[in-house]
Phi, psi and omega in degrees: 000328177291338183267009178294168180300137182291157176292140181290336185286314184229007177059035178246170182296149178279091184297331180292341180263002182261126177281091187298329181292324177287325176297316179296319178297320179292321178296321177295320179297316179296318180295320178296322177297318179297316181292324178295316179295320180293320179292324178292322182292326180266005177058036176285144183287316184269065178284137180296144181287126182277351179286112184222116183233080181288151177240111181262148180221158186275130181249023182296321180294318179294323181292331181267002182281172181284172177298139179292141177280176176298323177297316179299316180296316179297321179294319178297317177298317183295314180293322177296319177297318179295319179296319177296322178295321178295319178295317180297330179275358181074020180269104178261166181060036175240149176249127178292137183219145179237142182229171182059044186287345178277353176270170174302150182305331179293343180255004177294153178241130182250147179203171175247126181260120178298131178299332180298326181290342180269353186266155172224160184262132176226154173251114183236126182056036178080006182238134177282124181229154175263129184228157172252113184291140174291144180284129179265158179291126179272122179288349178259003182288153179301325180295316180292321177296324178295320178288323180296331181292338183241009185297326179292323179290330181291344179295323185243349185225158176256126182244078180259149179228112180257106182284356182097184183295157180295132179256117180256355177211163181095181184294329182286336181290330182261024181285193181294159179291170185306157186303317182293321178296319178298316183294322186276328191246343182297312180295321179295321178297319177295320179295318179297317179297320179293318179297319178294322178295319179295320179298321178294322179294319178295319179296322179290326181288330182266050177282163187304335182261014181286164181289158180296325180296317178297316182294315181294320179296315179295320181294318179296319180293319181292323177296318178295321178296320179296321178296318179297319180294324177297319179296317179295321179295319178296322178295319179294320178296321178294324179293327180291335182258010176293137180294143178282318181226181183290339181277356182254138179248138184286136177233123182234129177265120183259130179280170181296319180295321179294324178294320179295318179294324181290317183286334181266000000 
């Protein structure tokens, strides 16, 4: 790529045609080889590992995207902070995740999601492999319902909404998060907040000096709720291991507790 025809304007290399990420990876590989050879020659114990397998990816779509909004920047900072915290804690094979995105950034919640929890087992070409299923469009999601309400009008009319140029400062910059995030997460955020409030109320009602009737009623309801949640979790796990095509066979790992409930 460095030997391509020079630019007619200044007779220099066509930088736009050079894959800089691959160039950087090759330079790192050369430097590691030099350090490995030098460490071997001096018989140093901590010689750098020469095994280097970089993975380069195309950033053309990101380069052609619009300017990031304040929400995008805050989300990037939050996920980067979470990733750094996971690295500092020595937690590998985790994906940084942010929640409560419809609230102010100071109220966002960060966590690490184990990649193992996103995987399901499939048998492909006669070999059992762990895969992460792609997320499919939910026909029951608020975004799809919102689009379905205007799909008939879209047949004959254009319904575009131009909010104007990106605002990075001022009152409009700190406004609500994007429409799809609001549609998908606002209702969920309210439900999570209500569930947490109810749990706090139940915890306050079941104090050590509460009546026996209150304690027994709360305990029976919570036990039934736990059973229902276990059933829903098992259903979700079964959905994750459903075969994608006829060539895939479902593999499900059953725990000891699940076997006891099934047999009894």
